[in-house]
Short mmCIF file of C-alpha atoms in Angstrom, two decimals:
data_model
loop_
_atom_site.label_atom_id
_atom_site.label_comp_id
_atom_site.label_asym_id
_atom_site.label_seq_id
_atom_site.Cartn_x
_atom_site.Cartn_y
_atom_site.Cartn_z
CA MET A 6 18.40 -205.69 -183.94
CA MET A 7 18.37 -205.70 -187.76
CA LYS A 8 21.23 -208.88 -188.59
CA LYS A 9 22.18 -206.64 -191.14
CA SER A 10 24.48 -203.70 -191.27
CA LEU A 11 25.85 -201.33 -193.57
CA CYS A 12 29.35 -199.95 -193.78
CA LEU A 13 29.03 -195.90 -194.83
CA VAL A 14 32.39 -194.62 -195.86
CA LEU A 15 32.30 -191.22 -194.04
CA SER A 16 33.92 -187.89 -196.19
CA LEU A 17 36.40 -185.93 -193.92
CA VAL A 18 34.66 -183.23 -194.50
CA MET A 19 33.71 -181.48 -190.74
CA VAL A 20 30.54 -179.34 -189.81
CA LEU A 21 32.69 -175.89 -188.31
CA LEU A 22 30.15 -173.94 -186.79
CA ALA A 23 30.51 -172.50 -184.02
CA ALA A 24 28.48 -173.88 -180.96
CA ALA A 25 26.18 -171.31 -179.82
CA GLY A 26 22.85 -172.64 -179.15
CA CYS A 27 23.38 -175.99 -178.29
CA GLY A 28 23.59 -177.07 -174.88
CA LYS A 29 25.93 -176.90 -171.94
CA ALA A 30 26.68 -180.11 -169.79
CA ASP A 31 24.96 -178.45 -166.96
CA GLY A 32 21.96 -179.19 -169.11
CA SER A 33 21.29 -175.65 -170.28
CA ALA A 34 20.17 -175.33 -173.79
CA GLN A 35 18.11 -172.58 -175.55
CA SER A 36 14.98 -172.96 -177.75
CA PRO A 37 14.61 -175.16 -180.95
CA GLU A 38 13.85 -173.30 -183.91
CA LYS A 39 9.88 -173.73 -184.63
CA GLY A 40 9.24 -177.03 -186.02
CA GLY A 41 13.22 -178.05 -184.16
CA LYS A 42 13.55 -181.43 -182.11
CA LYS A 43 14.86 -181.12 -178.29
CA ILE A 44 17.76 -183.88 -178.58
CA ALA A 45 19.53 -184.96 -175.27
CA TYR A 46 23.43 -186.47 -175.76
CA THR A 47 24.68 -188.58 -172.17
CA THR A 48 28.35 -189.77 -172.57
CA MET A 49 30.58 -191.38 -170.76
CA THR A 50 33.20 -189.01 -170.03
CA LEU A 51 34.65 -185.48 -171.07
CA GLU A 52 37.85 -186.23 -169.26
CA SER A 53 38.07 -188.52 -172.44
CA PRO A 54 39.34 -185.96 -175.43
CA TYR A 55 37.07 -188.24 -177.97
CA PHE A 56 34.12 -187.98 -176.41
CA VAL A 57 34.48 -184.21 -176.33
CA GLU A 58 34.82 -184.44 -180.40
CA VAL A 59 31.63 -186.40 -180.05
CA SER A 60 29.95 -184.22 -178.63
CA GLU A 61 31.22 -181.04 -180.47
CA GLY A 62 29.91 -182.58 -183.43
CA ILE A 63 26.30 -183.80 -182.06
CA LYS A 64 26.16 -179.89 -181.34
CA ASP A 65 27.72 -178.74 -184.88
CA LYS A 66 24.85 -180.86 -186.67
CA CYS A 67 22.12 -180.12 -184.17
CA GLN A 68 22.92 -176.12 -184.82
CA GLU A 69 22.75 -176.63 -188.56
CA LEU A 70 19.06 -178.52 -188.20
CA GLY A 71 17.79 -175.73 -185.60
CA TRP A 72 17.26 -178.38 -182.82
CA GLU A 73 18.33 -177.97 -179.32
CA CYS A 74 20.82 -180.03 -177.64
CA THR A 75 21.56 -181.25 -173.88
CA VAL A 76 24.97 -182.78 -173.29
CA GLN A 77 25.49 -184.51 -170.00
CA ASP A 78 28.51 -185.75 -168.24
CA PRO A 79 28.00 -188.54 -166.20
CA LYS A 80 31.12 -188.86 -165.48
CA MET A 81 31.31 -192.67 -165.46
CA ASP A 82 28.88 -192.77 -163.07
CA VAL A 83 26.00 -195.18 -163.97
CA ALA A 84 23.73 -193.93 -161.36
CA SER A 85 24.10 -190.42 -163.11
CA GLN A 86 23.72 -191.53 -166.85
CA LEU A 87 20.10 -193.51 -165.27
CA ALA A 88 19.38 -190.43 -163.30
CA ALA A 89 19.76 -187.81 -166.66
CA ILE A 90 17.63 -190.18 -169.16
CA GLU A 91 14.75 -190.50 -166.69
CA THR A 92 15.10 -186.39 -166.65
CA TYR A 93 15.11 -186.26 -170.76
CA ILE A 94 12.73 -188.81 -170.88
CA ASP A 95 10.25 -186.54 -168.08
CA GLN A 96 10.65 -183.61 -169.78
CA LYS A 97 9.68 -185.21 -173.40
CA TYR A 98 13.20 -184.97 -175.35
CA ASP A 99 12.24 -186.31 -178.82
CA GLY A 100 15.98 -188.29 -178.60
CA ILE A 101 18.48 -189.23 -176.92
CA ILE A 102 22.06 -190.10 -177.98
CA ILE A 103 23.32 -192.57 -175.12
CA SER A 104 27.71 -193.51 -175.14
CA ALA A 105 26.75 -196.14 -172.49
CA VAL A 106 28.42 -196.07 -168.77
CA ASP A 107 27.57 -199.79 -168.11
CA ALA A 108 25.24 -200.59 -171.38
CA ALA A 109 24.27 -203.80 -169.35
CA ALA A 110 21.97 -201.75 -166.78
CA LEU A 111 20.27 -199.32 -169.70
CA PRO A 112 17.46 -201.92 -171.50
CA GLY A 113 15.10 -201.08 -168.81
CA ILE A 114 15.07 -197.04 -169.09
CA ILE A 115 15.67 -197.37 -172.54
CA LYS A 116 12.23 -199.40 -173.36
CA GLU A 117 10.89 -196.73 -170.96
CA ALA A 118 12.13 -193.66 -173.19
CA THR A 119 10.80 -195.91 -176.33
CA ASP A 120 7.64 -197.19 -174.98
CA ALA A 121 7.20 -192.90 -174.72
CA GLY A 122 7.49 -192.55 -178.37
CA ILE A 123 11.48 -191.08 -177.43
CA LYS A 124 14.29 -192.22 -180.18
CA VAL A 125 16.85 -193.79 -178.70
CA ILE A 126 20.23 -194.07 -180.61
CA GLY A 127 23.53 -196.20 -179.09
CA SER A 128 26.91 -193.85 -179.78
CA SER A 129 30.07 -196.21 -179.87
CA THR A 130 28.01 -198.77 -177.43
CA ASP A 131 25.17 -201.14 -178.44
CA ILE A 132 22.57 -201.55 -176.04
CA GLU A 133 20.04 -203.67 -175.56
CA ASN A 134 16.20 -201.87 -176.83
CA ILE A 135 17.90 -199.17 -178.89
CA GLN A 136 16.96 -198.26 -182.05
CA ALA A 137 19.86 -197.80 -183.87
CA PHE A 138 23.38 -198.38 -183.42
CA VAL A 139 25.91 -195.68 -184.70
CA SER A 140 29.98 -196.85 -183.95
CA ALA A 141 33.07 -198.32 -185.77
CA GLY A 142 32.87 -202.01 -185.61
CA GLU A 143 33.96 -202.49 -182.58
CA TYR A 144 36.95 -206.10 -184.33
CA GLU A 145 37.65 -204.08 -186.42
CA MET A 146 39.08 -200.92 -185.20
CA GLY A 147 41.14 -203.21 -182.94
CA TYR A 148 42.05 -205.78 -185.59
CA ALA A 149 43.39 -202.06 -187.31
CA LEU A 150 45.57 -201.26 -184.60
CA GLY A 151 46.54 -204.92 -183.84
CA LYS A 152 47.96 -205.45 -187.19
CA ALA A 153 49.12 -202.44 -187.79
CA ILE A 154 51.40 -202.92 -184.45
CA GLY A 155 52.31 -206.43 -185.94
CA GLU A 156 53.97 -205.01 -189.16
CA TRP A 157 55.96 -202.80 -187.12
CA SER A 158 56.75 -205.47 -184.88
CA GLU A 159 57.67 -207.84 -188.07
CA ALA A 160 59.67 -204.81 -189.36
CA ASN A 161 61.54 -204.30 -186.04
CA LEU A 162 61.72 -206.75 -183.32
CA SER A 163 62.43 -210.74 -183.78
CA GLY A 164 61.34 -213.96 -181.94
CA ASP A 165 58.51 -214.26 -179.38
CA LEU A 166 57.19 -211.15 -177.73
CA LYS A 167 54.82 -210.06 -175.06
CA GLY A 168 51.72 -208.37 -175.75
CA VAL A 169 49.05 -206.90 -173.42
CA THR A 170 45.93 -205.10 -174.25
CA PHE A 171 43.64 -202.46 -171.81
CA GLY A 172 40.24 -202.76 -172.63
CA THR A 173 37.29 -202.39 -169.53
CA ILE A 174 37.03 -204.66 -167.08
CA ASN A 175 33.85 -207.42 -168.83
CA ASP A 176 32.28 -205.50 -170.91
CA GLN A 177 31.69 -207.53 -174.05
CA ASN A 178 31.96 -204.88 -176.33
CA VAL A 179 35.62 -203.65 -175.91
CA MET A 180 36.03 -207.58 -175.38
CA ILE A 181 35.56 -207.91 -178.94
CA ARG A 182 37.79 -204.56 -179.60
CA GLU A 183 40.73 -205.99 -177.83
CA GLN A 184 39.95 -210.08 -179.36
CA GLY A 185 40.41 -207.94 -182.98
CA MET A 186 43.96 -206.44 -181.38
CA ARG A 187 45.04 -209.71 -180.70
CA GLU A 188 44.69 -211.19 -183.70
CA GLY A 189 45.46 -208.60 -186.16
CA ALA A 190 48.78 -208.56 -184.19
CA GLU A 191 49.46 -212.25 -184.73
CA GLU A 192 48.49 -212.46 -187.92
CA ALA A 193 50.85 -209.45 -188.72
CA TYR A 194 53.76 -210.84 -186.67
CA SER A 195 55.70 -214.21 -188.80
CA LYS A 196 58.98 -214.17 -186.37
CA GLY A 197 58.07 -215.98 -183.46
CA ASN A 198 54.98 -216.26 -181.19
CA ILE A 199 53.04 -213.22 -179.55
CA THR A 200 52.01 -214.11 -175.38
CA PHE A 201 49.58 -211.43 -174.00
CA ILE A 202 50.09 -211.86 -170.19
CA ASN A 203 45.90 -210.73 -169.59
CA GLU A 204 42.30 -212.37 -170.93
CA ALA A 205 40.50 -210.08 -172.72
CA GLY A 206 37.72 -207.92 -170.73
CA THR A 207 39.90 -208.44 -167.60
CA LEU A 208 42.44 -205.29 -167.31
CA GLY A 209 40.52 -202.27 -167.29
CA GLY A 210 41.57 -198.79 -168.29
CA VAL A 211 39.76 -195.50 -169.44
CA THR A 212 41.51 -192.50 -168.40
CA ALA A 213 45.87 -191.99 -168.60
CA GLU A 214 45.83 -192.12 -164.94
CA GLU A 215 44.59 -195.84 -165.42
CA GLY A 216 46.86 -196.72 -167.94
CA MET A 217 49.70 -195.36 -166.11
CA ALA A 218 48.71 -197.66 -162.81
CA ASN A 219 48.17 -200.72 -165.45
CA MET A 220 52.13 -199.97 -166.47
CA GLU A 221 53.89 -199.78 -163.18
CA GLY A 222 52.74 -203.14 -162.16
CA ILE A 223 53.12 -204.54 -165.48
CA MET A 224 56.86 -203.47 -165.87
CA GLN A 225 57.26 -204.95 -162.26
CA SER A 226 55.77 -208.18 -163.18
CA ASN A 227 56.60 -208.21 -166.88
CA PRO A 228 59.52 -206.06 -167.32
CA ASP A 229 60.04 -207.32 -171.22
CA ILE A 230 56.56 -206.42 -172.65
CA ASN A 231 56.66 -205.27 -175.97
CA LEU A 232 53.17 -204.47 -177.21
CA ILE A 233 50.96 -202.49 -175.30
CA MET A 234 47.66 -201.77 -176.95
CA GLY A 235 44.27 -200.46 -175.79
CA SER A 236 40.72 -199.52 -176.40
CA ASN A 237 41.25 -195.72 -176.16
CA ASP A 238 44.14 -193.77 -176.54
CA ASP A 239 44.28 -191.58 -173.27
CA SER A 240 44.98 -195.34 -171.22
CA ILE A 241 47.85 -196.01 -173.86
CA LEU A 242 49.40 -192.15 -173.79
CA GLY A 243 49.10 -192.47 -169.76
CA ALA A 244 51.22 -196.08 -170.22
CA TYR A 245 53.75 -194.86 -172.64
CA GLU A 246 54.39 -191.80 -170.15
CA ALA A 247 54.68 -194.68 -167.25
CA ALA A 248 57.49 -196.61 -169.62
CA LYS A 249 59.54 -193.30 -170.39
CA SER A 250 59.27 -192.18 -166.69
CA ALA A 251 60.49 -196.03 -166.15
CA GLY A 252 63.67 -195.80 -168.54
CA MET A 253 62.53 -199.04 -170.22
CA ASP A 254 63.80 -199.12 -173.73
CA LEU A 255 61.09 -198.24 -176.31
CA ASN A 256 63.19 -199.62 -179.09
CA LYS A 257 61.20 -203.06 -178.11
CA MET A 258 58.38 -201.63 -177.52
CA ALA A 259 55.41 -200.64 -179.27
CA PHE A 260 51.97 -198.11 -177.49
CA GLY A 261 49.19 -198.24 -179.79
CA GLY A 262 45.13 -196.83 -179.03
CA VAL A 263 42.51 -196.16 -180.95
CA ASN A 264 40.31 -193.05 -181.00
CA ALA A 265 43.33 -190.71 -182.76
CA VAL A 266 42.83 -188.05 -180.43
CA GLU A 267 44.99 -184.74 -180.66
CA GLN A 268 47.75 -185.77 -178.19
CA ALA A 269 48.12 -188.97 -179.77
CA LEU A 270 48.40 -187.98 -183.31
CA ASN A 271 50.83 -184.58 -182.47
CA THR A 272 52.83 -187.71 -180.12
CA ILE A 273 53.77 -189.42 -183.60
CA LYS A 274 54.33 -186.41 -185.65
CA GLU A 275 57.03 -185.37 -183.02
CA GLU A 276 58.29 -188.95 -182.67
CA LYS A 277 58.41 -189.46 -186.65
CA ASP A 278 60.16 -185.70 -186.81
CA ALA A 279 62.24 -186.44 -184.33
CA GLY A 280 63.07 -190.41 -185.14
CA GLU A 281 63.02 -191.77 -181.70
CA GLY A 282 60.16 -192.91 -179.43
CA ALA A 283 57.54 -195.95 -179.71
CA TYR A 284 53.97 -194.58 -179.71
CA ARG A 285 53.49 -196.30 -183.06
CA VAL A 286 49.66 -196.67 -184.09
CA THR A 287 46.47 -195.33 -183.05
CA VAL A 288 43.08 -195.65 -184.99
CA ASP A 289 41.26 -192.74 -186.73
CA ILE A 290 37.51 -193.45 -186.33
CA THR A 291 36.77 -189.84 -186.87
CA PRO A 292 34.79 -188.90 -183.37
CA ARG A 293 33.48 -185.38 -184.79
CA LEU A 294 31.91 -186.89 -187.59
CA HIS A 295 30.93 -189.32 -185.45
CA GLY A 296 28.45 -187.15 -183.70
CA VAL A 297 28.06 -185.20 -186.75
CA THR A 298 26.32 -189.28 -188.15
CA ASP A 299 24.72 -189.72 -184.82
CA VAL A 300 22.57 -186.59 -184.98
CA GLU A 301 21.97 -187.27 -189.06
CA ILE A 302 20.39 -190.73 -187.95
CA MET A 303 18.68 -189.65 -185.43
CA GLN A 304 17.02 -187.34 -188.11
CA GLN A 305 16.42 -190.33 -190.18
CA LEU A 306 13.96 -191.83 -187.60
CA PHE A 307 12.49 -188.80 -187.12
CA ASP A 308 11.42 -189.22 -190.66
CA GLY A 309 10.80 -192.15 -190.75
CA LYS A 310 12.95 -193.61 -192.96
CA GLU A 311 14.41 -197.01 -193.31
CA PHE A 312 18.24 -197.63 -192.85
CA PRO A 313 20.53 -200.38 -191.17
CA GLU A 314 20.54 -200.06 -187.13
CA GLN A 315 24.06 -200.90 -187.40
CA VAL A 316 26.11 -197.49 -188.75
CA LEU A 317 29.89 -198.47 -189.10
CA ILE A 318 32.26 -195.99 -189.04
CA GLU A 319 35.72 -196.36 -190.94
CA ALA A 320 38.43 -197.16 -188.71
CA LYS A 321 41.89 -196.44 -190.17
CA ALA A 322 45.21 -197.14 -188.41
CA VAL A 323 47.49 -193.44 -188.72
CA THR A 324 51.29 -194.63 -188.19
CA VAL A 325 54.21 -192.45 -189.34
CA ASP A 326 53.55 -193.51 -193.03
CA ASN A 327 49.99 -191.43 -193.38
CA ILE A 328 50.77 -189.07 -190.33
CA ASP A 329 51.37 -186.05 -192.10
CA GLU A 330 48.09 -186.60 -193.76
CA TYR A 331 46.55 -185.08 -190.72
CA PHE A 332 49.19 -181.85 -190.38
CA LYS A 333 48.50 -180.33 -193.70
#
């Protein structure tokens, strides 16, 4: 991988074309226009609104270019993802975009694909042997979240605090994101120490159900928890529901995640209007535009153009201070 990376400041102009002509999750797809390409996107799970938005952006841009597009949902099963990539190699796809379920399991199959002349991009996850990587910076995403949580704490709390971060167990990329959360919060909070009750990479949480289960355990072992941050919104929204159901004192708590999914944005807006609530922050990394960018970089690969192998999507904290921008 190249050492240099370039931060592309992307506009929020979305491609609002219908998805007709792009592949469905079952792998069906219409033929590309003459001279078009055939690409596939294998995601982590379409149970996550974030990856749904990424896939829609990919399909939008493929339709615009007249490319065939297939989306595969492995449902967080690495064996399913490996089998799908093998199929794309056998069927001689031109390009594959991958959001890895387990990045450590894929370098071999990716080398097989690139040896066959297929262009391979990592979307949101860096994987050995890919030819380009599109993502918000892991540390930058986490830092934006942690800083905003720390700033809220500085204005509303005092004394020593307890925090927790959800991620993906032993995933090195997500552990960097968790480190950003912790350092952002600690730098922004000066009224005491923040003690994190877990080490980065030790508490998995991708779905709302996992987040809820995590929070139920945390409330028993650490009922005085204050700051709950996660690598995505889905798990933290689940944790938030568990805290509300348990009658926790939300005035002393701050919840926040990454991805700016619709439910997170709606929750922040509704709580701002109501003047109460504890879902303080989400981080916008423009998932649909991310998907569009994945395809644009794939096009540059096909055209033989030069670009940095890591293309960074801007990470922006969304709080009560700027939530109204998303509802104009």
